[in-house]
mmCIF file with all atom_site columns, C-alpha atoms in Angstrom:
data_model
loop_
_atom_site.group_PDB
_atom_site.id
_atom_site.type_symbol
_atom_site.label_atom_id
_atom_site.label_alt_id
_atom_site.label_comp_id
_atom_site.label_asym_id
_atom_site.label_entity_id
_atom_site.label_seq_id
_atom_site.pdbx_PDB_ins_code
_atom_site.Cartn_x
_atom_site.Cartn_y
_atom_site.Cartn_z
_atom_site.occupancy
_atom_site.B_iso_or_equiv
_atom_site.pdbx_formal_charge
_atom_site.auth_seq_id
_atom_site.auth_comp_id
_atom_site.auth_asym_id
_atom_site.auth_atom_id
_atom_site.pdbx_PDB_model_num
ATOM 1  C CA . MET A 1 1  ? 5.366   -3.992  1.751   1.00 0.00 ? 1  MET A CA 1
ATOM 2  C CA . SER A 1 2  ? 2.344   -5.509  1.179   1.00 0.00 ? 2  SER A CA 1
ATOM 3  C CA . VAL A 1 3  ? -0.425  -2.991  -0.709  1.00 0.00 ? 3  VAL A CA 1
ATOM 4  C CA . ASP A 1 4  ? -3.791  -3.676  -2.425  1.00 0.00 ? 4  ASP A CA 1
ATOM 5  C CA . ILE A 1 5  ? -4.218  -2.055  -5.741  1.00 0.00 ? 5  ILE A CA 1
ATOM 6  C CA . GLU A 1 6  ? -7.151  0.143   -5.824  1.00 0.00 ? 6  GLU A CA 1
ATOM 7  C CA . ALA A 1 7  ? -7.712  0.181   -9.903  1.00 0.00 ? 7  ALA A CA 1
ATOM 8  C CA . GLN A 1 8  ? -8.037  -3.754  -9.892  1.00 0.00 ? 8  GLN A CA 1
ATOM 9  C CA . ILE A 1 9  ? -10.309 -3.953  -6.782  1.00 0.00 ? 9  ILE A CA 1
ATOM 10 C CA . VAL A 1 10 ? -12.799 -1.220  -8.718  1.00 0.00 ? 10 VAL A CA 1
ATOM 11 C CA . GLN A 1 11 ? -12.687 -3.139  -11.934 1.00 0.00 ? 11 GLN A CA 1
ATOM 12 C CA . ALA A 1 12 ? -14.009 -6.185  -9.905  1.00 0.00 ? 12 ALA A CA 1
ATOM 13 C CA . ASN A 1 13 ? -16.992 -3.807  -9.006  1.00 0.00 ? 13 ASN A CA 1
ATOM 14 C CA . LEU A 1 14 ? -15.686 -4.110  -5.131  1.00 0.00 ? 14 LEU A CA 1
ATOM 15 C CA . ASP A 1 15 ? -16.115 -1.292  -3.081  1.00 0.00 ? 15 ASP A CA 1
ATOM 16 C CA . PRO A 1 16 ? -11.873 -0.487  -2.134  1.00 0.00 ? 16 PRO A CA 1
ATOM 17 C CA . ARG A 1 17 ? -12.432 0.762   1.005   1.00 0.00 ? 17 ARG A CA 1
ATOM 18 C CA . GLU A 1 18 ? -14.225 -1.940  2.069   1.00 0.00 ? 18 GLU A CA 1
ATOM 19 C CA . TYR A 1 19 ? -12.429 -4.437  0.653   1.00 0.00 ? 19 TYR A CA 1
ATOM 20 C CA . VAL A 1 20 ? -8.984  -3.059  2.172   1.00 0.00 ? 20 VAL A CA 1
ATOM 21 C CA . THR A 1 21 ? -10.755 -3.172  6.128   1.00 0.00 ? 21 THR A CA 1
ATOM 22 C CA . THR A 1 22 ? -11.999 -6.525  5.870   1.00 0.00 ? 22 THR A CA 1
ATOM 23 C CA . PRO A 1 23 ? -11.966 -8.720  7.835   1.00 0.00 ? 23 PRO A CA 1
ATOM 24 C CA . VAL A 1 24 ? -9.149  -7.787  10.136  1.00 0.00 ? 24 VAL A CA 1
ATOM 25 C CA . PHE A 1 25 ? -7.747  -4.497  9.403   1.00 0.00 ? 25 PHE A CA 1
ATOM 26 C CA . THR A 1 26 ? -9.676  -1.317  10.280  1.00 0.00 ? 26 THR A CA 1
ATOM 27 C CA . GLY A 1 27 ? -7.667  1.302   8.730   1.00 0.00 ? 27 GLY A CA 1
ATOM 28 C CA . ALA A 1 28 ? -5.641  2.096   5.681   1.00 0.00 ? 28 ALA A CA 1
ATOM 29 C CA . VAL A 1 29 ? -3.932  4.708   4.321   1.00 0.00 ? 29 VAL A CA 1
ATOM 30 C CA . SER A 1 30 ? -2.853  5.445   -0.080  1.00 0.00 ? 30 SER A CA 1
ATOM 31 C CA . PHE A 1 31 ? -0.230  6.560   -2.002  1.00 0.00 ? 31 PHE A CA 1
ATOM 32 C CA . VAL A 1 32 ? 0.595   6.750   -5.740  1.00 0.00 ? 32 VAL A CA 1
ATOM 33 C CA . ALA A 1 33 ? 2.775   4.464   -7.377  1.00 0.00 ? 33 ALA A CA 1
ATOM 34 C CA . GLY A 1 34 ? 4.777   6.941   -9.367  1.00 0.00 ? 34 GLY A CA 1
ATOM 35 C CA . ALA A 1 35 ? 5.310   9.036   -6.007  1.00 0.00 ? 35 ALA A CA 1
ATOM 36 C CA . VAL A 1 36 ? 6.721   5.489   -4.557  1.00 0.00 ? 36 VAL A CA 1
ATOM 37 C CA . ARG A 1 37 ? 9.044   5.025   -7.462  1.00 0.00 ? 37 ARG A CA 1
ATOM 38 C CA . ALA A 1 38 ? 10.556  8.248   -7.335  1.00 0.00 ? 38 ALA A CA 1
ATOM 39 C CA . LEU A 1 39 ? 11.496  7.201   -3.664  1.00 0.00 ? 39 LEU A CA 1
ATOM 40 C CA . ASN A 1 40 ? 13.657  4.751   -5.905  1.00 0.00 ? 40 ASN A CA 1
ATOM 41 C CA . LEU A 1 41 ? 11.300  1.963   -4.652  1.00 0.00 ? 41 LEU A CA 1
ATOM 42 C CA . ARG A 1 42 ? 9.776   -0.438  -6.494  1.00 0.00 ? 42 ARG A CA 1
ATOM 43 C CA . ILE A 1 43 ? 6.183   -1.431  -6.525  1.00 0.00 ? 43 ILE A CA 1
ATOM 44 C CA . GLY A 1 44 ? 3.595   -3.880  -8.700  1.00 0.00 ? 44 GLY A CA 1
ATOM 45 C CA . TYR A 1 45 ? 1.530   -6.491  -9.004  1.00 0.00 ? 45 TYR A CA 1
ATOM 46 C CA . ASP A 1 46 ? 1.914   -9.905  -6.980  1.00 0.00 ? 46 ASP A CA 1
ATOM 47 C CA . PRO A 1 47 ? -1.304  -11.494 -6.361  1.00 0.00 ? 47 PRO A CA 1
ATOM 48 C CA . ILE A 1 48 ? -1.213  -14.272 -3.721  1.00 0.00 ? 48 ILE A CA 1
ATOM 49 C CA . ASP A 1 49 ? -4.154  -16.806 -3.262  1.00 0.00 ? 49 ASP A CA 1
ATOM 50 C CA . GLU A 1 50 ? -5.788  -15.027 -0.959  1.00 0.00 ? 50 GLU A CA 1
ATOM 51 C CA . ASN A 1 51 ? -6.037  -11.659 -2.410  1.00 0.00 ? 51 ASN A CA 1
ATOM 52 C CA . PRO A 1 52 ? -5.523  -11.524 -6.242  1.00 0.00 ? 52 PRO A CA 1
ATOM 53 C CA . TYR A 1 53 ? -5.280  -7.867  -5.880  1.00 0.00 ? 53 TYR A CA 1
ATOM 54 C CA . HIS A 1 54 ? -2.082  -7.851  -4.026  1.00 0.00 ? 54 HIS A CA 1
ATOM 55 C CA . GLY A 1 55 ? 0.750   -5.767  -4.786  1.00 0.00 ? 55 GLY A CA 1
ATOM 56 C CA . GLU A 1 56 ? 3.966   -5.046  -3.302  1.00 0.00 ? 56 GLU A CA 1
ATOM 57 C CA . VAL A 1 57 ? 6.504   -2.419  -2.685  1.00 0.00 ? 57 VAL A CA 1
ATOM 58 C CA . TRP A 1 58 ? 10.101  -3.583  -2.655  1.00 0.00 ? 58 TRP A CA 1
ATOM 59 C CA . GLY A 1 59 ? 12.866  -1.904  -1.176  1.00 0.00 ? 59 GLY A CA 1
ATOM 60 C CA . ASN A 1 60 ? 16.117  -0.711  -3.582  1.00 0.00 ? 60 ASN A CA 1
ATOM 61 C CA . PRO A 1 61 ? 18.807  -1.552  -3.475  1.00 0.00 ? 61 PRO A CA 1
ATOM 62 C CA . ARG A 1 62 ? 17.707  -4.802  -1.391  1.00 0.00 ? 62 ARG A CA 1
ATOM 63 C CA . PRO A 1 63 ? 13.847  -6.374  -1.816  1.00 0.00 ? 63 PRO A CA 1
ATOM 64 C CA . ASN A 1 64 ? 13.603  -6.775  1.627   1.00 0.00 ? 64 ASN A CA 1
ATOM 65 C CA . ARG A 1 65 ? 14.624  -3.580  3.491   1.00 0.00 ? 65 ARG A CA 1
ATOM 66 C CA . PHE A 1 66 ? 13.489  0.214   2.878   1.00 0.00 ? 66 PHE A CA 1
ATOM 67 C CA . LYS A 1 67 ? 16.282  2.741   3.348   1.00 0.00 ? 67 LYS A CA 1
ATOM 68 C CA . SER A 1 68 ? 15.486  5.387   6.297   1.00 0.00 ? 68 SER A CA 1
ATOM 69 C CA . SER A 1 69 ? 14.905  7.760   3.924   1.00 0.00 ? 69 SER A CA 1
ATOM 70 C CA . GLN A 1 70 ? 12.424  5.753   1.882   1.00 0.00 ? 70 GLN A CA 1
ATOM 71 C CA . LYS A 1 71 ? 10.452  5.122   4.849   1.00 0.00 ? 71 LYS A CA 1
ATOM 72 C CA . LYS A 1 72 ? 10.615  8.718   5.590   1.00 0.00 ? 72 LYS A CA 1
ATOM 73 C CA . GLY A 1 73 ? 9.467   9.371   1.915   1.00 0.00 ? 73 GLY A CA 1
ATOM 74 C CA . LEU A 1 74 ? 6.614   6.939   2.113   1.00 0.00 ? 74 LEU A CA 1
ATOM 75 C CA . HIS A 1 75 ? 5.567   8.518   5.540   1.00 0.00 ? 75 HIS A CA 1
ATOM 76 C CA . ASN A 1 76 ? 5.291   11.983  3.860   1.00 0.00 ? 76 ASN A CA 1
ATOM 77 C CA . LEU A 1 77 ? 3.620   10.732  0.937   1.00 0.00 ? 77 LEU A CA 1
ATOM 78 C CA . CYS A 1 78 ? 0.733   8.685   2.286   1.00 0.00 ? 78 CYS A CA 1
ATOM 79 C CA . GLU A 1 79 ? -2.878  9.879   3.104   1.00 0.00 ? 79 GLU A CA 1
ATOM 80 C CA . TRP A 1 80 ? -5.664  8.436   4.825   1.00 0.00 ? 80 TRP A CA 1
ATOM 81 C CA . TYR A 1 81 ? -7.752  6.274   2.692   1.00 0.00 ? 81 TYR A CA 1
ATOM 82 C CA . VAL A 1 82 ? -9.602  4.746   5.449   1.00 0.00 ? 82 VAL A CA 1
ATOM 83 C CA . GLN A 1 83 ? -9.074  6.671   8.771   1.00 0.00 ? 83 GLN A CA 1
ATOM 84 C CA . LEU A 1 84 ? -8.563  5.538   12.189  1.00 0.00 ? 84 LEU A CA 1
ATOM 85 C CA . GLU A 1 85 ? -10.427 7.820   14.393  1.00 0.00 ? 85 GLU A CA 1
ATOM 86 C CA . GLY A 1 86 ? -8.056  10.143  16.725  1.00 0.00 ? 86 GLY A CA 1
ATOM 87 C CA . VAL A 1 87 ? -4.787  8.654   14.781  1.00 0.00 ? 87 VAL A CA 1
ATOM 88 C CA . GLU A 1 88 ? -2.906  11.379  13.082  1.00 0.00 ? 88 GLU A CA 1
ATOM 89 C CA . ILE A 1 89 ? -0.364  10.538  10.036  1.00 0.00 ? 89 ILE A CA 1
ATOM 90 C CA . LYS A 1 90 ? 1.858   13.297  10.345  1.00 0.00 ? 90 LYS A CA 1
#
């Protein structure tokens, strides 16, 4: 799962809320990396050419798969960062 690393965006003097919604994304959720790790997922810095602040959440034991309990855990952890009007998370 792709993520953007807020601390690095802020360090670059960019507005993270604007950054994560430009150009095609209109909403974003957030969660704390330590809480993701507590779900037995891996999270880390994984820059790509078009996004130097890109990170990734990897499944465990399979990097490209999340267990149902991990998916539910992420859903319970996330909070709106840039809310979509009329959309509820929980």
